[in-house]
Amino acid sequence: MPAQGSRTGLRIYREYVTLPRVLAVAAAAVALVATGLGGVALRDGSDAGGTASFVAGAVIGLYAVVLGLLVTRRHPANLVGAVLAWTGAFLILSSASETYTLTVAGADQLAAFSEGSWMWLYVPVALLALLFPDGRLPSPRWRMVAAGLLTVPVAFTVLVAMSPGPYPAPYDDVPRPLGTHEWAAPLAIAMLPLFLGLLVASAVSLFRRRRTADAVGRDRLKWLVVAGLTVPATLLLCWTSYLLLGDADLVVVGLAAMYVGIPTATAIAMLRHDLYDVDRVLSGTITYGLVSAALLSVLTVATFVSGLVVPGDSTIAAAAATAICAVLLSPLRNRLQRKVDEKLYPVRRGTLAAIEDLRRRAHAGIARPEELEPVLRAAMADPDLRVGYRMPGGTAMVDAAGNDRRTGAGATPVLIGDDEIGAITFSRGCPAPLAREIADASALLVEVVRLRLELRAALDAADAGRARLLRVSYAERRKLERDLHDGAQQRLVSLGMSLRLAQRHLDQQQLAQRDVDGAVDVDGLLDTTVAELATAVAELRQVAHGLRPSSLDDGLGPALSNLTSKVPIPVELDIQANGSLPDELTTTAYYVASEAVANTLKHAAARTVVLKVAQTDGQLRVRVTDDGLGGARVATGSGLAGLSDRVAALGGTFRVLSPPGGGTTVEAVLPCGS
Amino acid sequence: MRVVIGEDSALFREGLARLLADTGQDIVATAVDAPSLVDAVRRHRPDVAVIDVRMPPDNTDDGARAARTLRADFPDLGIVLLSQHVETRHSVELVSTGGFGYLLKDRVLDVDDFLDALRRVAAGGSALDAEVVSRLVGSNRRDDPLASLTPRETDVLAQMAEGRTNAGIARRLYLTERTVETHVSSILTKLGLAGGPDDHRRVLAVLAYLGRHSAITG
């Protein structure tokens, strides 16, 4: 189907043959041709200076062309790449035509046009500023500026070529191809302020754009501003050059930096605007620029003064001045960096300061390292920022409370050495280098938090284990107690009843033989045996009671009443435990009371004991107070230490207050959850 | 006496049934859990029901709960609760109402005393285990009037609390009935209780007193 095929072809054609592509390729072609012609011209003869100048121009120009092509390849509909390519093409064209004019016979006619051609070097840069970053003019009104940038240099070149007066050396005797006209020179001069106005307008367009740009556009613009900073940097170099060398030769370096810097910055902005943290580059550049300016000022003054004081030996003076400046400026740089950061880069400065502050407060014990997440959220104005901690030995991330946390694919890992100990997820775009810097600054806090988490998990596990063990041991005791009651005790009583039954059936004859010498007194024997059995049962009952007081089945109050009813000194009971409490709680409370009362009886020589149990605010409080000798201690292996362990296993607190001669208070506070 | 036994342990149940039968009691029914016990009493109307406190189905205090149910239905039924250990929750409260006994299981080994208690309870009297009584009487509290009793009076009080008559106490403590009467009136005066000729009501008053002052409440 040829029709459809041709439509498809047309579509492909429209898609691939875009104006920026065509322009970029054209620039590349022009650049290659110009390089070729320049090369040919060089072969025909040139001095070393001319060769170096051409080669430098060609290399820098080709660099810009290649970058322009790359940008166009990535953004085929964006004119920025094409303009970038033309920046290089113009540079090559300029230096090639210069070389060509110089070396090729008969080409000197071109000199007429090369005189005003310097203006073209600014055109691509100005257009770049105008079209950056989306390849479109800020608004239709700016078409005038663009058109001016393209027509004014043409007019200027032609007018300069027609101006009267000889060419500069070495073309003094070359005739002017378009003739000379008196009116051309003033007109050409009139073009200069016009052109300057167009350049300023292009620069202004960048600031207009900044106001309307989105985050990415703003990042890209910043890159261009960084590149634009090479312009004042060139001025600084000029200054330095005059100061140190006495002429402006170093400016060439600045110009080269500018021509390398602007395409580089443009390409980074268009291809990888998040390659570096542009804010950081910007603020660093400005800081270093300011420091350099300050250094040069001091140096200028110092050189001047020392020249007055120590005439003749300017090398020593310059060295001394430089040393003094370096010493003076090194603290200045940090302060300056902070100031510049505050103005240009508040997020980085604020966030790093907040992390540092938290670290200091955590060290001083007035803040918890777990506050890292809220601190970062506040400092970065990012309410959805998340910090995940990787538990040692685990793979999943948790938050500061130990709950599972998804950090997401775009998270920035927090590393110590090669170990990933956590991750930070920025929900608002954060440049990768800044993210890295924040993650590194947070690493110590993250490490502390995850270790604390691990410790807490281990302690929780230990606590849970202890509580479980205690419950199991109580359950075991309960089971043993029942087994004793229902098993052994019951069996012994049954045995006793059988013996009694047997005893009742002893025949009278056997009873009559009771008094006969040598005969066994069966009746008496059975009495004794049954009495022994009854004693055994009573003893078993005691054992069972020791395992677990059965009276606890009736509740804590009755059990404690039972306990104190056997105490030989007066006991004041005040029991206010209403709700039904878990078995391990009542059992522990009972043991606390029982052990404390037993201690009082054994050691305190007390006259009275007060036993108080109160259940309030989710706590069960057991307090035993006596008026005895005091001086009790919780020694290892003692009954009190055992109590302390039991109470701690349930998450309670246990304390003994026993000043010598001041009586003893034993108190346990147990959480009871109601 | 016509007796119903409620006890889940076969060994103990059969042993007790044989022993009581041997002494001439009429064991009209035995039951292995609380519901069947209530059924058996309803059907046979015995003079006395001997009930284990801990029984199926819950194996907690099912026997005691069945006893309350039976007491409400049969005011004249004698009920003796048996337990493996001293439980004060039910004992004082139930025994104070009369026609009730509460004894440790191993008391059955003293056959005569046990039968005596059964007869007392069947006749509407009381029987409270000596162990429980010793706890009640032995408790030490501040300002306790019990502390003002002489040792001999305390002995007599314990016997009263166990449910014995003056004659029974006299026999047990090797005293004359007259001496016992003197002690009893002294005890009642010291405890501030109203005396009376009726043994049973006197016992109830003593038990109520001990129960009220022992901080043992259901």
PDB file of N, CA and C in Angstrom, chain A residues 142-223:
ATOM      1  N   TRP A 142       9.553  38.684  22.391  1.00  0.00           N
ATOM      2  CA  TRP A 142      11.008  38.556  22.349  1.00  0.00           C
ATOM      3  C   TRP A 142      11.523  38.241  20.950  1.00  0.00           C
ATOM      4  N   ARG A 143      10.576  38.027  20.012  1.00  0.00           N
ATOM      5  CA  ARG A 143      11.022  37.791  18.637  1.00  0.00           C
ATOM      6  C   ARG A 143      11.871  38.954  18.128  1.00  0.00           C
ATOM      7  N   MET A 144      11.495  40.161  18.557  1.00  0.00           N
ATOM      8  CA  MET A 144      12.234  41.350  18.134  1.00  0.00           C
ATOM      9  C   MET A 144      13.713  41.222  18.511  1.00  0.00           C
ATOM     10  N   VAL A 145      13.937  40.771  19.747  1.00  0.00           N
ATOM     11  CA  VAL A 145      15.313  40.634  20.236  1.00  0.00           C
ATOM     12  C   VAL A 145      16.057  39.606  19.396  1.00  0.00           C
ATOM     13  N   ALA A 146      15.392  38.447  19.158  1.00  0.00           N
ATOM     14  CA  ALA A 146      16.035  37.389  18.383  1.00  0.00           C
ATOM     15  C   ALA A 146      16.370  37.888  16.981  1.00  0.00           C
ATOM     16  N   ALA A 147      15.384  38.545  16.383  1.00  0.00           N
ATOM     17  CA  ALA A 147      15.622  39.052  15.030  1.00  0.00           C
ATOM     18  C   ALA A 147      16.761  40.063  15.036  1.00  0.00           C
ATOM     19  N   GLY A 148      16.775  40.922  16.042  1.00  0.00           N
ATOM     20  CA  GLY A 148      17.844  41.911  16.156  1.00  0.00           C
ATOM     21  C   GLY A 148      19.203  41.243  16.260  1.00  0.00           C
ATOM     22  N   LEU A 149      19.260  40.174  17.068  1.00  0.00           N
ATOM     23  CA  LEU A 149      20.533  39.483  17.266  1.00  0.00           C
ATOM     24  C   LEU A 149      21.055  38.886  15.960  1.00  0.00           C
ATOM     25  N   LEU A 150      20.126  38.549  15.068  1.00  0.00           N
ATOM     26  CA  LEU A 150      20.569  37.961  13.795  1.00  0.00           C
ATOM     27  C   LEU A 150      20.882  39.026  12.737  1.00  0.00           C
ATOM     28  N   THR A 151      20.189  40.193  12.770  1.00  0.00           N
ATOM     29  CA  THR A 151      20.369  41.188  11.709  1.00  0.00           C
ATOM     30  C   THR A 151      21.433  42.226  12.047  1.00  0.00           C
ATOM     31  N   VAL A 152      21.496  42.630  13.303  1.00  0.00           N
ATOM     32  CA  VAL A 152      22.456  43.689  13.661  1.00  0.00           C
ATOM     33  C   VAL A 152      23.896  43.290  13.305  1.00  0.00           C
ATOM     34  N   PRO A 153      24.351  42.060  13.650  1.00  0.00           N
ATOM     35  CA  PRO A 153      25.738  41.711  13.295  1.00  0.00           C
ATOM     36  C   PRO A 153      25.976  41.739  11.787  1.00  0.00           C
ATOM     37  N   VAL A 154      24.969  41.313  11.008  1.00  0.00           N
ATOM     38  CA  VAL A 154      25.138  41.351   9.546  1.00  0.00           C
ATOM     39  C   VAL A 154      25.381  42.793   9.119  1.00  0.00           C
ATOM     40  N   ALA A 155      24.479  43.672   9.575  1.00  0.00           N
ATOM     41  CA  ALA A 155      24.606  45.083   9.213  1.00  0.00           C
ATOM     42  C   ALA A 155      25.947  45.636   9.675  1.00  0.00           C
ATOM     43  N   PHE A 156      26.326  45.282  10.894  1.00  0.00           N
ATOM     44  CA  PHE A 156      27.568  45.803  11.469  1.00  0.00           C
ATOM     45  C   PHE A 156      28.772  45.361  10.615  1.00  0.00           C
ATOM     46  N   THR A 157      28.789  44.070  10.287  1.00  0.00           N
ATOM     47  CA  THR A 157      29.910  43.548   9.509  1.00  0.00           C
ATOM     48  C   THR A 157      30.039  44.305   8.180  1.00  0.00           C
ATOM     49  N   VAL A 158      28.891  44.450   7.507  1.00  0.00           N
ATOM     50  CA  VAL A 158      28.904  45.122   6.203  1.00  0.00           C
ATOM     51  C   VAL A 158      29.337  46.582   6.356  1.00  0.00           C
ATOM     52  N   LEU A 159      28.762  47.237   7.382  1.00  0.00           N
ATOM     53  CA  LEU A 159      29.076  48.660   7.576  1.00  0.00           C
ATOM     54  C   LEU A 159      30.552  48.863   7.890  1.00  0.00           C
ATOM     55  N   VAL A 160      31.082  47.941   8.766  1.00  0.00           N
ATOM     56  CA  VAL A 160      32.509  48.067   9.104  1.00  0.00           C
ATOM     57  C   VAL A 160      33.353  47.893   7.848  1.00  0.00           C
ATOM     58  N   ALA A 161      32.926  46.915   7.022  1.00  0.00           N
ATOM     59  CA  ALA A 161      33.694  46.643   5.800  1.00  0.00           C
ATOM     60  C   ALA A 161      33.684  47.856   4.872  1.00  0.00           C
ATOM     61  N   MET A 162      32.604  48.682   4.932  1.00  0.00           N
ATOM     62  CA  MET A 162      32.503  49.821   4.028  1.00  0.00           C
ATOM     63  C   MET A 162      33.088  51.102   4.628  1.00  0.00           C
ATOM     64  N   SER A 163      33.492  50.999   5.940  1.00  0.00           N
ATOM     65  CA  SER A 163      33.992  52.209   6.595  1.00  0.00           C
ATOM     66  C   SER A 163      35.307  52.648   5.963  1.00  0.00           C
ATOM     67  N   PRO A 164      35.534  53.941   5.913  1.00  0.00           N
ATOM     68  CA  PRO A 164      36.804  54.424   5.375  1.00  0.00           C
ATOM     69  C   PRO A 164      37.935  54.159   6.362  1.00  0.00           C
ATOM     70  N   GLY A 165      39.172  54.353   5.892  1.00  0.00           N
ATOM     71  CA  GLY A 165      40.333  54.119   6.751  1.00  0.00           C
ATOM     72  C   GLY A 165      40.948  52.784   6.428  1.00  0.00           C
ATOM     73  N   PRO A 166      42.238  52.640   6.675  1.00  0.00           N
ATOM     74  CA  PRO A 166      42.927  51.397   6.322  1.00  0.00           C
ATOM     75  C   PRO A 166      42.585  50.289   7.319  1.00  0.00           C
ATOM     76  N   TYR A 167      42.761  49.033   6.869  1.00  0.00           N
ATOM     77  CA  TYR A 167      42.623  47.884   7.772  1.00  0.00           C
ATOM     78  C   TYR A 167      43.770  47.883   8.740  1.00  0.00           C
ATOM     79  N   PRO A 168      43.579  47.206   9.883  1.00  0.00           N
ATOM     80  CA  PRO A 168      44.739  47.051  10.783  1.00  0.00           C
ATOM     81  C   PRO A 168      45.769  46.116  10.134  1.00  0.00           C
ATOM     82  N   ALA A 169      47.032  46.185  10.618  1.00  0.00           N
ATOM     83  CA  ALA A 169      48.119  45.356  10.090  1.00  0.00           C
ATOM     84  C   ALA A 169      47.719  43.887  10.226  1.00  0.00           C
ATOM     85  N   PRO A 170      48.065  42.965   9.342  1.00  0.00           N
ATOM     86  CA  PRO A 170      48.974  43.239   8.228  1.00  0.00           C
ATOM     87  C   PRO A 170      48.271  43.549   6.884  1.00  0.00           C
ATOM     88  N   TYR A 171      47.000  44.042   6.977  1.00  0.00           N
ATOM     89  CA  TYR A 171      46.240  44.215   5.730  1.00  0.00           C
ATOM     90  C   TYR A 171      46.159  45.689   5.312  1.00  0.00           C
ATOM     91  N   ASP A 172      47.186  46.445   5.711  1.00  0.00           N
ATOM     92  CA  ASP A 172      47.107  47.891   5.494  1.00  0.00           C
ATOM     93  C   ASP A 172      46.820  48.271   4.043  1.00  0.00           C
ATOM     94  N   ASP A 173      47.374  47.465   3.154  1.00  0.00           N
ATOM     95  CA  ASP A 173      47.281  47.877   1.754  1.00  0.00           C
ATOM     96  C   ASP A 173      46.204  47.141   0.974  1.00  0.00           C
ATOM     97  N   VAL A 174      45.389  46.385   1.658  1.00  0.00           N
ATOM     98  CA  VAL A 174      44.328  45.651   0.951  1.00  0.00           C
ATOM     99  C   VAL A 174      43.188  46.613   0.625  1.00  0.00           C
ATOM    100  N   PRO A 175      42.720  46.617  -0.589  1.00  0.00           N
ATOM    101  CA  PRO A 175      41.625  47.525  -0.930  1.00  0.00           C
ATOM    102  C   PRO A 175      40.296  46.995  -0.404  1.00  0.00           C
ATOM    103  N   ARG A 176      39.371  47.916  -0.190  1.00  0.00           N
ATOM    104  CA  ARG A 176      38.075  47.502   0.351  1.00  0.00           C
ATOM    105  C   ARG A 176      37.170  47.054  -0.786  1.00  0.00           C
ATOM    106  N   PRO A 177      36.603  45.849  -0.686  1.00  0.00           N
ATOM    107  CA  PRO A 177      35.847  45.285  -1.815  1.00  0.00           C
ATOM    108  C   PRO A 177      34.538  46.038  -2.094  1.00  0.00           C
ATOM    109  N   LEU A 178      33.913  46.593  -1.100  1.00  0.00           N
ATOM    110  CA  LEU A 178      32.619  47.254  -1.300  1.00  0.00           C
ATOM    111  C   LEU A 178      32.775  48.766  -1.429  1.00  0.00           C
ATOM    112  N   GLY A 179      33.986  49.204  -1.539  1.00  0.00           N
ATOM    113  CA  GLY A 179      34.220  50.641  -1.610  1.00  0.00           C
ATOM    114  C   GLY A 179      34.174  51.263  -0.234  1.00  0.00           C
ATOM    115  N   THR A 180      34.411  52.518  -0.076  1.00  0.00           N
ATOM    116  CA  THR A 180      34.341  53.181   1.214  1.00  0.00           C
ATOM    117  C   THR A 180      33.294  54.284   1.149  1.00  0.00           C
ATOM    118  N   HIS A 181      32.562  54.415   2.271  1.00  0.00           N
ATOM    119  CA  HIS A 181      31.500  55.418   2.335  1.00  0.00           C
ATOM    120  C   HIS A 181      31.618  56.145   3.652  1.00  0.00           C
ATOM    121  N   GLU A 182      31.526  57.433   3.626  1.00  0.00           N
ATOM    122  CA  GLU A 182      31.696  58.240   4.838  1.00  0.00           C
ATOM    123  C   GLU A 182      30.629  57.913   5.875  1.00  0.00           C
ATOM    124  N   TRP A 183      29.398  57.622   5.362  1.00  0.00           N
ATOM    125  CA  TRP A 183      28.293  57.416   6.324  1.00  0.00           C
ATOM    126  C   TRP A 183      28.350  56.060   7.018  1.00  0.00           C
ATOM    127  N   ALA A 184      29.176  55.190   6.534  1.00  0.00           N
ATOM    128  CA  ALA A 184      29.183  53.826   7.093  1.00  0.00           C
ATOM    129  C   ALA A 184      29.719  53.790   8.537  1.00  0.00           C
ATOM    130  N   ALA A 185      30.799  54.551   8.765  1.00  0.00           N
ATOM    131  CA  ALA A 185      31.431  54.471  10.096  1.00  0.00           C
ATOM    132  C   ALA A 185      30.502  54.901  11.234  1.00  0.00           C
ATOM    133  N   PRO A 186      29.852  56.078  11.153  1.00  0.00           N
ATOM    134  CA  PRO A 186      28.936  56.437  12.267  1.00  0.00           C
ATOM    135  C   PRO A 186      27.793  55.455  12.414  1.00  0.00           C
ATOM    136  N   LEU A 187      27.318  54.954  11.281  1.00  0.00           N
ATOM    137  CA  LEU A 187      26.230  53.960  11.376  1.00  0.00           C
ATOM    138  C   LEU A 187      26.709  52.707  12.097  1.00  0.00           C
ATOM    139  N   ALA A 188      27.928  52.274  11.746  1.00  0.00           N
ATOM    140  CA  ALA A 188      28.484  51.077  12.405  1.00  0.00           C
ATOM    141  C   ALA A 188      28.628  51.316  13.902  1.00  0.00           C
ATOM    142  N   ILE A 189      29.091  52.510  14.256  1.00  0.00           N
ATOM    143  CA  ILE A 189      29.249  52.816  15.690  1.00  0.00           C
ATOM    144  C   ILE A 189      27.886  52.837  16.373  1.00  0.00           C
ATOM    145  N   ALA A 190      26.868  53.305  15.643  1.00  0.00           N
ATOM    146  CA  ALA A 190      25.514  53.329  16.214  1.00  0.00           C
ATOM    147  C   ALA A 190      25.000  51.922  16.482  1.00  0.00           C
ATOM    148  N   MET A 191      25.521  50.950  15.732  1.00  0.00           N
ATOM    149  CA  MET A 191      25.088  49.558  15.941  1.00  0.00           C
ATOM    150  C   MET A 191      25.525  49.032  17.316  1.00  0.00           C
ATOM    151  N   LEU A 192      26.637  49.566  17.832  1.00  0.00           N
ATOM    152  CA  LEU A 192      27.219  49.011  19.060  1.00  0.00           C
ATOM    153  C   LEU A 192      26.275  49.115  20.267  1.00  0.00           C
ATOM    154  N   PRO A 193      25.767  50.308  20.610  1.00  0.00           N
ATOM    155  CA  PRO A 193      24.827  50.336  21.749  1.00  0.00           C
ATOM    156  C   PRO A 193      23.581  49.502  21.495  1.00  0.00           C
ATOM    157  N   LEU A 194      23.138  49.455  20.240  1.00  0.00           N
ATOM    158  CA  LEU A 194      21.974  48.630  19.905  1.00  0.00           C
ATOM    159  C   LEU A 194      22.244  47.160  20.251  1.00  0.00           C
ATOM    160  N   PHE A 195      23.444  46.738  19.826  1.00  0.00           N
ATOM    161  CA  PHE A 195      23.809  45.335  20.068  1.00  0.00           C
ATOM    162  C   PHE A 195      23.945  45.058  21.574  1.00  0.00           C
ATOM    163  N   LEU A 196      24.564  46.029  22.252  1.00  0.00           N
ATOM    164  CA  LEU A 196      24.713  45.879  23.714  1.00  0.00           C
ATOM    165  C   LEU A 196      23.331  45.744  24.380  1.00  0.00           C
ATOM    166  N   GLY A 197      22.413  46.588  23.875  1.00  0.00           N
ATOM    167  CA  GLY A 197      21.043  46.503  24.409  1.00  0.00           C
ATOM    168  C   GLY A 197      20.442  45.129  24.187  1.00  0.00           C
ATOM    169  N   LEU A 198      20.682  44.567  23.012  1.00  0.00           N
ATOM    170  CA  LEU A 198      20.143  43.227  22.718  1.00  0.00           C
ATOM    171  C   LEU A 198      20.758  42.179  23.650  1.00  0.00           C
ATOM    172  N   LEU A 199      22.067  42.308  23.920  1.00  0.00           N
ATOM    173  CA  LEU A 199      22.730  41.353  24.823  1.00  0.00           C
ATOM    174  C   LEU A 199      22.145  41.440  26.230  1.00  0.00           C
ATOM    175  N   VAL A 200      21.973  42.701  26.679  1.00  0.00           N
ATOM    176  CA  VAL A 200      21.410  42.879  28.028  1.00  0.00           C
ATOM    177  C   VAL A 200      20.002  42.280  28.083  1.00  0.00           C
ATOM    178  N   ALA A 201      19.222  42.537  27.017  1.00  0.00           N
ATOM    179  CA  ALA A 201      17.854  41.995  26.977  1.00  0.00           C
ATOM    180  C   ALA A 201      17.891  40.472  27.080  1.00  0.00           C
ATOM    181  N   SER A 202      18.846  39.832  26.390  1.00  0.00           N
ATOM    182  CA  SER A 202      18.944  38.361  26.444  1.00  0.00           C
ATOM    183  C   SER A 202      19.228  37.893  27.866  1.00  0.00           C
ATOM    184  N   ALA A 203      20.150  38.620  28.524  1.00  0.00           N
ATOM    185  CA  ALA A 203      20.473  38.245  29.897  1.00  0.00           C
ATOM    186  C   ALA A 203      19.252  38.413  30.795  1.00  0.00           C
ATOM    187  N   VAL A 204      18.520  39.520  30.557  1.00  0.00           N
ATOM    188  CA  VAL A 204      17.329  39.771  31.378  1.00  0.00           C
ATOM    189  C   VAL A 204      16.292  38.662  31.187  1.00  0.00           C
ATOM    190  N   SER A 205      16.217  38.137  29.963  1.00  0.00           N
ATOM    191  CA  SER A 205      15.211  37.095  29.706  1.00  0.00           C
ATOM    192  C   SER A 205      15.401  35.897  30.641  1.00  0.00           C
ATOM    193  N   LEU A 206      16.675  35.622  30.995  1.00  0.00           N
ATOM    194  CA  LEU A 206      16.947  34.505  31.914  1.00  0.00           C
ATOM    195  C   LEU A 206      16.249  34.732  33.246  1.00  0.00           C
ATOM    196  N   PHE A 207      16.312  35.956  33.743  1.00  0.00           N
ATOM    197  CA  PHE A 207      15.685  36.241  35.046  1.00  0.00           C
ATOM    198  C   PHE A 207      14.172  36.196  34.954  1.00  0.00           C
ATOM    199  N   ARG A 208      13.654  36.621  33.800  1.00  0.00           N
ATOM    200  CA  ARG A 208      12.206  36.519  33.612  1.00  0.00           C
ATOM    201  C   ARG A 208      11.754  35.063  33.678  1.00  0.00           C
ATOM    202  N   ARG A 209      12.574  34.247  33.035  1.00  0.00           N
ATOM    203  CA  ARG A 209      12.212  32.829  33.003  1.00  0.00           C
ATOM    204  C   ARG A 209      12.256  32.193  34.387  1.00  0.00           C
ATOM    205  N   ARG A 210      13.212  32.628  35.174  1.00  0.00           N
ATOM    206  CA  ARG A 210      13.395  32.013  36.486  1.00  0.00           C
ATOM    207  C   ARG A 210      12.099  32.080  37.298  1.00  0.00           C
ATOM    208  N   ARG A 211      11.383  33.179  37.104  1.00  0.00           N
ATOM    209  CA  ARG A 211      10.160  33.362  37.884  1.00  0.00           C
ATOM    210  C   ARG A 211       9.072  32.358  37.506  1.00  0.00           C
ATOM    211  N   THR A 212       9.034  31.969  36.247  1.00  0.00           N
ATOM    212  CA  THR A 212       7.959  31.099  35.787  1.00  0.00           C
ATOM    213  C   THR A 212       8.385  29.635  35.693  1.00  0.00           C
ATOM    214  N   ALA A 213       9.682  29.381  35.880  1.00  0.00           N
ATOM    215  CA  ALA A 213      10.152  28.015  35.630  1.00  0.00           C
ATOM    216  C   ALA A 213       9.712  27.046  36.723  1.00  0.00           C
ATOM    217  N   ASP A 214       9.602  25.751  36.354  1.00  0.00           N
ATOM    218  CA  ASP A 214       9.368  24.709  37.361  1.00  0.00           C
ATOM    219  C   ASP A 214      10.718  24.329  37.979  1.00  0.00           C
ATOM    220  N   ALA A 215      10.678  23.304  38.858  1.00  0.00           N
ATOM    221  CA  ALA A 215      11.899  22.952  39.605  1.00  0.00           C
ATOM    222  C   ALA A 215      13.039  22.574  38.659  1.00  0.00           C
ATOM    223  N   VAL A 216      12.716  21.742  37.652  1.00  0.00           N
ATOM    224  CA  VAL A 216      13.762  21.303  36.722  1.00  0.00           C
ATOM    225  C   VAL A 216      14.284  22.499  35.920  1.00  0.00           C
ATOM    226  N   GLY A 217      13.340  23.315  35.423  1.00  0.00           N
ATOM    227  CA  GLY A 217      13.734  24.496  34.657  1.00  0.00           C
ATOM    228  C   GLY A 217      14.636  25.398  35.489  1.00  0.00           C
ATOM    229  N   ARG A 218      14.310  25.529  36.765  1.00  0.00           N
ATOM    230  CA  ARG A 218      15.093  26.381  37.643  1.00  0.00           C
ATOM    231  C   ARG A 218      16.507  25.827  37.823  1.00  0.00           C
ATOM    232  N   ASP A 219      16.567  24.481  38.007  1.00  0.00           N
ATOM    233  CA  ASP A 219      17.887  23.848  38.118  1.00  0.00           C
ATOM    234  C   ASP A 219      18.717  24.126  36.874  1.00  0.00           C
ATOM    235  N   ARG A 220      18.066  24.017  35.697  1.00  0.00           N
ATOM    236  CA  ARG A 220      18.793  24.213  34.440  1.00  0.00           C
ATOM    237  C   ARG A 220      19.286  25.651  34.323  1.00  0.00           C
ATOM    238  N   LEU A 221      18.403  26.577  34.714  1.00  0.00           N
ATOM    239  CA  LEU A 221      18.803  27.983  34.649  1.00  0.00           C
ATOM    240  C   LEU A 221      20.002  28.250  35.544  1.00  0.00           C
ATOM    241  N   LYS A 222      19.992  27.592  36.688  1.00  0.00           N
ATOM    242  CA  LYS A 222      21.111  27.802  37.611  1.00  0.00           C
ATOM    243  C   LYS A 222      22.418  27.356  36.967  1.00  0.00           C
ATOM    244  N   TRP A 223      22.346  26.258  36.216  1.00  0.00           N
ATOM    245  CA  TRP A 223      23.563  25.794  35.541  1.00  0.00           C
ATOM    246  C   TRP A 223      24.085  26.873  34.593  1.00  0.00           C
TER     247      TRP A 223
END
